[in-house]
Amino acid sequence: MKHYRYLTMCMCLAAAVFPFAAAGGTPELNRAFIDTAKRVKPSVVNIVIYQTSTKDGERVYAKTGYGSGTIITEDGFMVTNCHVARKGDFYQVIMHDGTECEAEPFSDGAYYIADQKTDIALMKIGPLPHAKFQPVSFGDSSRLEEGEWVLAIGNPYGLSQSISSGIVSSKGRTDIGFADIEDFIQTDVPINPGNSGGPLVNLSGELVGINTAIRTVTGGYQGISFAIPSNTVKMISYELMRFGKIRRGWLGFLIREKKILAKGEKTLIEVISVIKDSPAQTAGIQRGDIIKEIDGKRISTLGELVSVVGNYPVGTKLRVAISRDGRLFEYQLLMREKSEPAASPLDSRSLFSLYGIEIDEDARPGSVVISYLSPMGAGYQYGLVRGDIIISLNGEPVRSRGEFLDVFRKNKSRIARLEISRDSRTYTIGFASEAE
């Protein structure tokens, strides 16, 4: 069984492993490491996390953990991980020079705003007299190469401003199980609990990722760590600053990786569903199309598609090249913000909170499709797959999104029985939500 841990949740001490070349490499390499560390450290803060309560009329502070933050603006905005911020309700911030302050609450009183789907949170450093915040320089994570040297700076186990190094092991890692939307950089940089939210930088001192998690069977570092790419961090954090939420771009088609073994293993990205009234349907994308390129960038894995599409804001026109019946076609798709359904006592938001699924109407008449699955949701755990066509819910046929929600609202229990169609076969999957 694979075991993954967020860095703030690991409790077992792991031995630090330092790459040989970093310790005994050439003077030029040593100098590059030293200069990079000096350049980046002023942009890194340590976060001490507290949970507060009231006792005998006084506020009591209980320390619940540590984290790291990366300064991104001159007025003190910083990014960290959502799983760091949500562990408390009060935050002490320690600057690189030891200066201490508190996180500054936003206008609604909350200390952070976050995008849980990417595990990114935005916080603001409280006012400091005469303070000049030094933001990190953003690098282009799409240009990061496997084998490239990178450094991590953070607050492991409360050991402030700790530096570790390693190389990029892989890019575009998905299906890791840390976040709903995944496109991770994998490294062998030693990181531990408290490193979450800290920067991963190249030897030019540019931010290429935010350290987020490790894979482990012991609870501590074992040579595999993951970071959110800086291009994703930049887009998400600036959306949060500007709008207070993520206006997630939507194209309206669902895809899967398809393995072709005829002439060596080859992966194709196949469209398995086109959502009704979506940009994809408007442009002419069809079920069965093979995605070849998006905006001139070749697409051969789900991770590559997520990375490319995720870096464009709402309103962008994307050129999508596809293969259909041996012929090549190119379409222009307008990235659109997906409209939220009107709230009701039991609507699709409750559907997501209970079962971790979202539904839409397929472009084919009378078809309801599972358009999104959370890896942490009951639907995913019990075997549902994005693109499944829903035939019935609890024995009642459903032919539209509205019909599905009507049946869902009548269901007083947390048990769901879905009859679905997948690859021309019919399955019945029953599951229960553990959500309260």
CSV table of C-alpha atoms in Angstrom, one decimal:
chain,number,residue,atom,x,y,z
A,1,MET,CA,0.0,0.0,0.0
A,2,LYS,CA,1.3,3.5,-0.8
A,3,HIS,CA,1.5,5.9,2.0
A,4,TYR,CA,1.5,9.7,1.5
A,5,ARG,CA,1.7,12.4,4.1
A,6,TYR,CA,1.4,16.1,4.1
A,7,LEU,CA,4.5,17.5,5.6
A,8,THR,CA,2.9,19.2,8.6
A,9,MET,CA,1.3,15.8,9.6
A,10,CYS,CA,4.4,13.6,9.6
A,11,MET,CA,5.5,13.0,13.2
A,12,CYS,CA,8.5,10.6,12.8
A,13,LEU,CA,12.0,12.0,12.5
A,14,ALA,CA,13.7,11.1,9.2
A,15,ALA,CA,17.5,11.3,8.7
A,16,ALA,CA,18.6,14.1,6.5
A,17,VAL,CA,20.2,12.9,3.3
A,18,PHE,CA,22.4,15.4,1.4
A,19,PRO,CA,23.4,14.8,-2.2
A,20,PHE,CA,27.1,14.1,-2.6
A,21,ALA,CA,27.8,16.7,-5.3
A,22,ALA,CA,26.2,19.5,-3.2
A,23,ALA,CA,28.6,18.8,-0.3
A,24,GLY,CA,31.8,18.1,-2.3
A,25,GLY,CA,31.1,19.6,-5.8
A,26,THR,CA,33.1,22.2,-7.7
A,27,PRO,CA,33.7,25.6,-6.2
A,28,GLU,CA,31.4,27.1,-8.9
A,29,LEU,CA,28.6,24.8,-7.8
A,30,ASN,CA,29.2,25.5,-4.1
A,31,ARG,CA,29.1,29.3,-4.9
A,32,ALA,CA,25.9,28.9,-6.8
A,33,PHE,CA,24.3,27.1,-3.8
A,34,ILE,CA,25.5,29.8,-1.4
A,35,ASP,CA,24.4,32.7,-3.5
A,36,THR,CA,21.0,31.2,-4.2
A,37,ALA,CA,20.4,30.6,-0.5
A,38,LYS,CA,21.4,34.2,0.4
A,39,ARG,CA,19.1,35.6,-2.3
A,40,VAL,CA,16.0,33.6,-1.4
A,41,LYS,CA,16.1,33.4,2.4
A,42,PRO,CA,14.6,36.9,2.9
A,43,SER,CA,11.5,35.8,1.0
A,44,VAL,CA,10.9,32.9,3.3
A,45,VAL,CA,9.0,33.1,6.6
A,46,ASN,CA,8.3,30.5,9.3
A,47,ILE,CA,4.7,30.0,10.4
A,48,VAL,CA,3.8,28.8,13.9
A,49,ILE,CA,0.2,27.6,14.0
A,50,TYR,CA,-2.1,27.9,17.0
A,51,GLN,CA,-5.6,26.7,17.8
A,52,THR,CA,-7.3,29.1,20.2
A,53,SER,CA,-10.0,28.6,22.8
A,54,THR,CA,-11.5,30.6,25.7
A,55,LYS,CA,-10.9,29.6,29.3
A,56,ASP,CA,-12.1,31.6,32.3
A,57,GLY,CA,-12.8,34.5,29.9
A,58,GLU,CA,-9.2,34.5,28.5
A,59,ARG,CA,-8.0,33.4,25.1
A,60,VAL,CA,-5.8,30.3,25.3
A,61,TYR,CA,-3.3,29.4,22.5
A,62,ALA,CA,-2.4,25.8,21.8
A,63,LYS,CA,0.4,25.2,19.3
A,64,THR,CA,-0.7,22.8,16.7
A,65,GLY,CA,2.3,22.8,14.3
A,66,TYR,CA,4.7,24.6,12.0
A,67,GLY,CA,4.7,25.6,8.4
A,68,SER,CA,6.5,27.8,5.9
A,69,GLY,CA,5.5,30.7,3.8
A,70,THR,CA,6.8,32.3,0.6
A,71,ILE,CA,6.5,36.1,0.2
A,72,ILE,CA,5.2,37.0,-3.3
A,73,THR,CA,4.5,40.8,-3.0
A,74,GLU,CA,6.3,43.8,-1.6
A,75,ASP,CA,3.2,44.6,0.6
A,76,GLY,CA,3.5,41.2,2.4
A,77,PHE,CA,1.3,38.7,0.7
A,78,MET,CA,2.6,35.2,1.0
A,79,VAL,CA,1.6,31.8,-0.2
A,80,THR,CA,1.6,28.5,1.8
A,81,ASN,CA,-0.4,25.3,1.6
A,82,CYS,CA,-4.1,25.1,2.4
A,83,HIS,CA,-3.3,22.0,4.6
A,84,VAL,CA,-1.0,24.2,6.7
A,85,ALA,CA,-3.4,27.1,7.1
A,86,ARG,CA,-6.4,25.1,8.0
A,87,LYS,CA,-4.7,23.5,11.1
A,88,GLY,CA,-5.2,26.6,13.1
A,89,ASP,CA,-7.0,29.9,13.6
A,90,PHE,CA,-4.1,32.1,14.7
A,91,TYR,CA,-0.6,32.4,13.1
A,92,GLN,CA,2.7,33.7,14.3
A,93,VAL,CA,5.0,34.8,11.5
A,94,ILE,CA,8.8,34.8,11.9
A,95,MET,CA,10.9,36.7,9.3
A,96,HIS,CA,14.3,35.5,8.1
A,97,ASP,CA,16.0,37.9,10.5
A,98,GLY,CA,14.0,36.7,13.5
A,99,THR,CA,11.5,39.5,13.6
A,100,GLU,CA,8.1,38.3,14.8
A,101,CYS,CA,4.6,39.4,14.0
A,102,GLU,CA,1.1,38.0,13.5
A,103,ALA,CA,-0.6,37.1,10.3
A,104,GLU,CA,-3.0,39.9,9.3
A,105,PRO,CA,-6.7,38.9,8.9
A,106,PHE,CA,-8.6,39.8,5.7
A,107,SER,CA,-11.7,42.0,5.7
A,108,ASP,CA,-14.0,39.1,6.6
A,109,GLY,CA,-11.8,38.2,9.6
A,110,ALA,CA,-10.3,35.1,8.1
A,111,TYR,CA,-6.6,34.7,8.2
A,112,TYR,CA,-6.3,33.1,4.8
A,113,ILE,CA,-8.1,32.5,1.6
A,114,ALA,CA,-7.5,29.2,-0.2
A,115,ASP,CA,-8.0,27.0,-3.2
A,116,GLN,CA,-8.5,23.6,-1.7
A,117,LYS,CA,-8.3,21.9,-5.2
A,118,THR,CA,-4.7,22.8,-5.6
A,119,ASP,CA,-3.8,23.0,-1.9
A,120,ILE,CA,-2.7,26.7,-2.2
A,121,ALA,CA,-3.5,29.3,0.5
A,122,LEU,CA,-2.8,33.1,0.5
A,123,MET,CA,-2.0,34.9,3.8
A,124,LYS,CA,-0.8,38.4,4.6
A,125,ILE,CA,2.0,39.3,7.0
A,126,GLY,CA,0.9,41.8,9.7
A,127,PRO,CA,2.3,45.3,9.7
A,128,LEU,CA,5.9,45.7,10.7
A,129,PRO,CA,7.4,49.2,11.4
A,130,HIS,CA,9.8,50.1,8.6
A,131,ALA,CA,9.6,46.6,7.1
A,132,LYS,CA,10.5,46.0,3.5
A,133,PHE,CA,9.2,42.7,2.3
A,134,GLN,CA,11.3,41.0,-0.4
A,135,PRO,CA,9.2,39.0,-2.7
A,136,VAL,CA,10.5,35.9,-4.4
A,137,SER,CA,11.2,36.0,-8.1
A,138,PHE,CA,8.9,33.7,-10.1
A,139,GLY,CA,10.6,31.3,-12.5
A,140,ASP,CA,8.9,29.4,-15.3
A,141,SER,CA,8.2,25.9,-14.0
A,142,SER,CA,7.5,24.6,-17.5
A,143,ARG,CA,11.2,25.1,-18.4
A,144,LEU,CA,12.3,23.0,-15.4
A,145,GLU,CA,14.3,19.9,-16.5
A,146,GLU,CA,14.6,16.5,-14.9
A,147,GLY,CA,18.0,16.2,-13.3
A,148,GLU,CA,18.2,20.0,-12.6
A,149,TRP,CA,19.5,21.1,-9.2
A,150,VAL,CA,16.9,22.7,-6.8
A,151,LEU,CA,17.0,24.0,-3.3
A,152,ALA,CA,14.3,24.0,-0.6
A,153,ILE,CA,14.1,26.5,2.3
A,154,GLY,CA,11.7,26.2,5.2
A,155,ASN,CA,10.9,25.5,8.8
A,156,PRO,CA,11.1,21.7,9.3
A,157,TYR,CA,10.2,20.7,12.9
A,158,GLY,CA,10.4,24.4,13.8
A,159,LEU,CA,14.1,24.6,12.6
A,160,SER,CA,13.8,28.0,10.9
A,161,GLN,CA,15.4,28.9,7.6
A,162,SER,CA,16.7,25.3,6.9
A,163,ILE,CA,18.1,24.7,3.5
A,164,SER,CA,18.3,21.4,1.7
A,165,SER,CA,19.1,20.4,-1.9
A,166,GLY,CA,18.4,17.8,-4.5
A,167,ILE,CA,17.4,17.3,-8.1
A,168,VAL,CA,14.2,17.2,-10.1
A,169,SER,CA,13.2,13.5,-10.4
A,170,SER,CA,10.1,13.9,-12.5
A,171,LYS,CA,7.5,16.4,-13.7
A,172,GLY,CA,3.7,16.3,-14.2
A,173,ARG,CA,3.0,13.7,-11.4
A,174,THR,CA,-0.7,13.1,-11.1
A,175,ASP,CA,-2.8,10.6,-9.1
A,176,ILE,CA,-0.7,11.2,-6.0
A,177,GLY,CA,-3.7,11.8,-3.8
A,178,PHE,CA,-2.7,15.1,-2.1
A,179,ALA,CA,-5.0,17.5,-3.9
A,180,ASP,CA,-8.0,17.4,-6.3
A,181,ILE,CA,-6.0,19.0,-9.1
A,182,GLU,CA,-2.5,17.6,-9.3
A,183,ASP,CA,0.5,18.4,-11.5
A,184,PHE,CA,3.4,17.9,-9.1
A,185,ILE,CA,7.1,18.3,-9.5
A,186,GLN,CA,8.8,15.2,-7.9
A,187,THR,CA,12.3,15.8,-6.3
A,188,ASP,CA,14.7,14.0,-4.0
A,189,VAL,CA,15.1,17.2,-1.9
A,190,PRO,CA,15.0,16.2,1.8
A,191,ILE,CA,12.0,17.9,3.3
A,192,ASN,CA,10.1,17.2,6.5
A,193,PRO,CA,7.1,18.4,8.6
A,194,GLY,CA,7.2,22.2,8.6
A,195,ASN,CA,8.6,22.6,5.1
A,196,SER,CA,5.1,22.8,3.6
A,197,GLY,CA,4.5,26.2,1.9
A,198,GLY,CA,8.2,26.9,1.5
A,199,PRO,CA,9.9,27.6,-1.8
A,200,LEU,CA,11.6,25.2,-4.2
A,201,VAL,CA,14.0,27.3,-6.2
A,202,ASN,CA,16.5,26.8,-9.1
A,203,LEU,CA,20.1,27.8,-8.9
A,204,SER,CA,19.1,31.2,-10.3
A,205,GLY,CA,17.1,31.8,-7.2
A,206,GLU,CA,13.8,31.7,-9.0
A,207,LEU,CA,10.7,30.1,-7.5
A,208,VAL,CA,9.9,26.9,-9.4
A,209,GLY,CA,7.6,25.3,-6.9
A,210,ILE,CA,6.0,25.3,-3.4
A,211,ASN,CA,7.0,22.3,-1.3
A,212,THR,CA,3.9,20.4,-0.4
A,213,ALA,CA,4.2,16.7,0.5
A,214,ILE,CA,6.3,13.6,0.7
A,215,ARG,CA,5.7,9.9,0.0
A,216,THR,CA,6.6,7.8,3.0
A,217,VAL,CA,5.9,4.5,4.8
A,218,THR,CA,7.6,5.6,8.0
A,219,GLY,CA,6.1,9.1,8.4
A,220,GLY,CA,9.4,10.9,7.5
A,221,TYR,CA,11.4,11.8,4.4
A,222,GLN,CA,12.4,8.7,2.3
A,223,GLY,CA,13.7,10.3,-0.9
A,224,ILE,CA,10.5,11.3,-2.6
A,225,SER,CA,9.0,14.8,-2.2
A,226,PHE,CA,6.5,16.8,-4.2
A,227,ALA,CA,6.1,20.5,-5.0
A,228,ILE,CA,3.3,22.5,-6.8
A,229,PRO,CA,4.7,24.1,-10.0
A,230,SER,CA,5.4,27.9,-9.7
A,231,ASN,CA,3.2,28.6,-12.8
A,232,THR,CA,0.2,27.1,-11.0
A,233,VAL,CA,1.1,29.0,-7.8
A,234,LYS,CA,1.4,32.3,-9.6
A,235,MET,CA,-1.9,32.0,-11.4
A,236,ILE,CA,-3.8,30.7,-8.3
A,237,SER,CA,-2.3,33.3,-5.8
A,238,TYR,CA,-3.0,36.3,-8.1
A,239,GLU,CA,-6.5,35.1,-8.7
A,240,LEU,CA,-7.0,34.9,-4.9
A,241,MET,CA,-5.6,38.4,-4.4
A,242,ARG,CA,-7.7,39.9,-7.1
A,243,PHE,CA,-11.0,38.1,-6.7
A,244,GLY,CA,-10.9,36.3,-3.4
A,245,LYS,CA,-11.7,33.1,-5.1
A,246,ILE,CA,-10.6,31.0,-8.1
A,247,ARG,CA,-12.4,31.6,-11.4
A,248,ARG,CA,-11.4,28.3,-12.8
A,249,GLY,CA,-11.2,28.1,-16.6
A,250,TRP,CA,-13.4,25.5,-18.2
A,251,LEU,CA,-13.3,24.0,-21.7
A,252,GLY,CA,-16.1,21.4,-21.2
A,253,PHE,CA,-14.6,18.1,-22.3
A,254,LEU,CA,-13.6,15.1,-20.2
A,255,ILE,CA,-10.5,13.0,-21.2
A,256,ARG,CA,-8.6,9.9,-20.4
A,257,GLU,CA,-5.2,8.4,-21.1
A,258,LYS,CA,-5.5,5.6,-23.7
A,259,LYS,CA,-2.6,3.2,-24.1
A,260,ILE,CA,-1.7,1.9,-27.6
A,261,LEU,CA,0.5,-1.2,-27.6
A,262,ALA,CA,0.7,-1.9,-31.3
A,263,LYS,CA,4.1,-0.3,-32.0
A,264,GLY,CA,5.6,0.1,-28.5
A,265,GLU,CA,3.6,1.6,-25.7
A,266,LYS,CA,2.1,5.0,-26.6
A,267,THR,CA,-0.3,7.2,-24.7
A,268,LEU,CA,-3.1,9.1,-26.3
A,269,ILE,CA,-5.4,11.7,-24.7
A,270,GLU,CA,-8.9,10.8,-25.8
A,271,VAL,CA,-12.1,12.9,-25.3
A,272,ILE,CA,-14.6,10.6,-23.6
A,273,SER,CA,-17.4,13.2,-23.1
A,274,VAL,CA,-18.3,16.7,-24.3
A,275,ILE,CA,-20.4,18.7,-21.9
A,276,LYS,CA,-23.6,20.3,-23.2
A,277,ASP,CA,-23.4,24.0,-24.0
A,278,SER,CA,-19.7,24.1,-23.2
A,279,PRO,CA,-16.9,25.8,-25.1
A,280,ALA,CA,-15.9,22.4,-26.5
A,281,GLN,CA,-19.3,21.7,-27.9
A,282,THR,CA,-19.6,25.2,-29.3
A,283,ALA,CA,-16.2,24.8,-31.1
A,284,GLY,CA,-17.0,21.4,-32.5
A,285,ILE,CA,-14.9,19.0,-30.3
A,286,GLN,CA,-16.4,15.5,-30.4
A,287,ARG,CA,-16.3,12.4,-28.3
A,288,GLY,CA,-13.5,10.1,-29.4
A,289,ASP,CA,-11.3,13.0,-30.6
A,290,ILE,CA,-7.6,12.6,-29.7
A,291,ILE,CA,-6.0,15.8,-28.2
A,292,LYS,CA,-2.7,16.4,-29.9
A,293,GLU,CA,-1.8,20.0,-29.0
A,294,ILE,CA,-3.1,22.9,-26.9
A,295,ASP,CA,-1.8,26.4,-27.8
A,296,GLY,CA,1.0,24.8,-29.8
A,297,LYS,CA,2.2,22.6,-26.9
A,298,ARG,CA,2.2,18.8,-27.5
A,299,ILE,CA,0.0,16.9,-25.1
A,300,SER,CA,0.7,13.2,-24.3
A,301,THR,CA,-0.3,12.9,-20.7
A,302,LEU,CA,-3.1,14.1,-18.4
A,303,GLY,CA,-0.5,16.0,-16.3
A,304,GLU,CA,0.7,17.9,-19.4
A,305,LEU,CA,-2.9,18.9,-20.2
A,306,VAL,CA,-3.6,20.0,-16.7
A,307,SER,CA,-0.3,22.0,-16.6
A,308,VAL,CA,-1.0,23.8,-19.9
A,309,VAL,CA,-4.7,24.6,-19.4
A,310,GLY,CA,-4.2,25.5,-15.8
A,311,ASN,CA,-1.8,28.3,-16.7
A,312,TYR,CA,-4.4,30.3,-18.7
A,313,PRO,CA,-7.0,32.6,-17.1
A,314,VAL,CA,-10.7,32.8,-17.9
A,315,GLY,CA,-11.3,34.6,-21.2
A,316,THR,CA,-8.3,33.2,-23.0
A,317,LYS,CA,-8.8,31.7,-26.5
A,318,LEU,CA,-6.9,28.4,-26.8
A,319,ARG,CA,-6.0,26.6,-30.0
A,320,VAL,CA,-6.8,22.9,-29.6
A,321,ALA,CA,-5.4,20.5,-32.3
A,322,ILE,CA,-7.1,17.1,-32.4
A,323,SER,CA,-7.0,14.0,-34.5
A,324,ARG,CA,-10.3,12.4,-35.7
A,325,ASP,CA,-10.5,9.4,-38.0
A,326,GLY,CA,-6.9,9.9,-39.1
A,327,ARG,CA,-7.4,13.6,-40.0
A,328,LEU,CA,-6.1,16.6,-38.1
A,329,PHE,CA,-8.4,19.5,-37.1
A,330,GLU,CA,-7.8,22.7,-35.1
A,331,TYR,CA,-10.4,24.5,-33.1
A,332,GLN,CA,-10.5,27.8,-31.1
A,333,LEU,CA,-11.9,27.3,-27.6
A,334,LEU,CA,-12.7,30.2,-25.3
A,335,MET,CA,-11.8,29.5,-21.6
A,336,ARG,CA,-15.0,30.2,-19.7
A,337,GLU,CA,-15.7,30.3,-16.0
A,338,LYS,CA,-18.1,27.5,-15.1
A,339,SER,CA,-21.3,28.9,-13.7
A,340,GLU,CA,-22.2,27.7,-10.2
A,341,PRO,CA,-25.7,26.2,-9.8
A,342,ALA,CA,-28.2,28.1,-7.6
A,343,ALA,CA,-28.0,27.1,-4.0
A,344,SER,CA,-30.7,24.9,-2.4
A,345,PRO,CA,-31.0,22.7,0.7
A,346,LEU,CA,-29.6,19.8,-1.3
A,347,ASP,CA,-27.9,20.8,-4.5
A,348,SER,CA,-24.8,19.8,-6.4
A,349,ARG,CA,-22.5,21.3,-3.7
A,350,SER,CA,-24.0,18.9,-1.2
A,351,LEU,CA,-23.6,16.2,-3.8
A,352,PHE,CA,-19.9,17.1,-3.9
A,353,SER,CA,-19.5,17.3,-0.1
A,354,LEU,CA,-21.3,14.0,0.4
A,355,TYR,CA,-19.9,11.9,-2.4
A,356,GLY,CA,-17.0,13.9,-3.9
A,357,ILE,CA,-18.6,14.0,-7.4
A,358,GLU,CA,-19.8,16.7,-9.8
A,359,ILE,CA,-22.2,16.1,-12.7
A,360,ASP,CA,-23.0,17.7,-16.0
A,361,GLU,CA,-25.2,17.0,-19.0
A,362,ASP,CA,-23.3,15.4,-21.8
A,363,ALA,CA,-23.6,16.8,-25.4
A,364,ARG,CA,-25.4,13.6,-26.3
A,365,PRO,CA,-29.2,14.0,-25.6
A,366,GLY,CA,-30.5,12.4,-22.4
A,367,SER,CA,-27.1,11.8,-20.9
A,368,VAL,CA,-25.8,12.8,-17.5
A,369,VAL,CA,-22.0,12.4,-17.0
A,370,ILE,CA,-19.7,12.4,-14.0
A,371,SER,CA,-17.5,15.4,-14.8
A,372,TYR,CA,-15.3,15.6,-11.7
A,373,LEU,CA,-14.2,13.3,-8.9
A,374,SER,CA,-12.3,14.2,-5.7
A,375,PRO,CA,-9.7,11.5,-4.9
A,376,MET,CA,-10.8,11.9,-1.3
A,377,GLY,CA,-14.5,11.4,-2.0
A,378,ALA,CA,-16.7,8.3,-1.6
A,379,GLY,CA,-17.4,8.1,-5.3
A,380,TYR,CA,-13.8,7.8,-6.2
A,381,GLN,CA,-13.0,5.3,-3.4
A,382,TYR,CA,-15.8,3.0,-4.6
A,383,GLY,CA,-14.8,3.0,-8.2
A,384,LEU,CA,-16.5,5.7,-10.1
A,385,VAL,CA,-14.6,7.2,-13.0
A,386,ARG,CA,-14.7,10.6,-14.7
A,387,GLY,CA,-16.8,10.2,-17.9
A,388,ASP,CA,-19.1,7.6,-16.5
A,389,ILE,CA,-22.6,8.0,-17.9
A,390,ILE,CA,-25.3,7.9,-15.2
A,391,ILE,CA,-28.3,5.8,-16.2
A,392,SER,CA,-30.2,5.8,-12.9
A,393,LEU,CA,-29.8,6.9,-9.2
A,394,ASN,CA,-31.3,4.6,-6.6
A,395,GLY,CA,-33.3,2.8,-9.3
A,396,GLU,CA,-34.9,6.0,-10.8
A,397,PRO,CA,-33.8,6.8,-14.4
A,398,VAL,CA,-32.1,10.2,-14.9
A,399,ARG,CA,-31.9,11.9,-18.3
A,400,SER,CA,-30.8,15.4,-17.2
A,401,ARG,CA,-28.9,17.2,-14.5
A,402,GLY,CA,-32.1,18.4,-13.1
A,403,GLU,CA,-33.7,15.0,-12.9
A,404,PHE,CA,-30.6,13.7,-11.1
A,405,LEU,CA,-30.7,16.4,-8.5
A,406,ASP,CA,-34.5,15.9,-8.0
A,407,VAL,CA,-33.8,12.2,-7.2
A,408,PHE,CA,-30.8,13.1,-5.1
A,409,ARG,CA,-32.9,15.6,-3.0
A,410,LYS,CA,-35.5,12.9,-2.3
A,411,ASN,CA,-32.8,10.6,-0.9
A,412,LYS,CA,-32.9,10.9,2.9
A,413,SER,CA,-30.0,8.5,3.5
A,414,ARG,CA,-26.3,8.9,2.7
A,415,ILE,CA,-26.4,5.8,0.6
A,416,ALA,CA,-26.3,6.1,-3.2
A,417,ARG,CA,-26.7,3.3,-5.8
A,418,LEU,CA,-25.7,4.4,-9.3
A,419,GLU,CA,-26.2,2.5,-12.5
A,420,ILE,CA,-23.6,3.7,-14.9
A,421,SER,CA,-22.4,3.1,-18.5
A,422,ARG,CA,-18.7,2.8,-19.2
A,423,ASP,CA,-17.1,1.6,-22.4
A,424,SER,CA,-20.4,0.1,-23.6
A,425,ARG,CA,-20.8,-1.9,-20.4
A,426,THR,CA,-23.3,-1.3,-17.5
A,427,TYR,CA,-22.3,-1.4,-13.9
A,428,THR,CA,-24.1,-0.8,-10.6
A,429,ILE,CA,-22.0,0.9,-7.9
A,430,GLY,CA,-23.3,1.4,-4.4
A,431,PHE,CA,-21.6,3.5,-1.8
A,432,ALA,CA,-22.2,5.5,1.4
A,433,SER,CA,-20.8,8.9,2.4
A,434,GLU,CA,-18.9,9.2,5.6
A,435,ALA,CA,-19.4,13.0,5.7
A,436,GLU,CA,-21.4,14.5,8.4
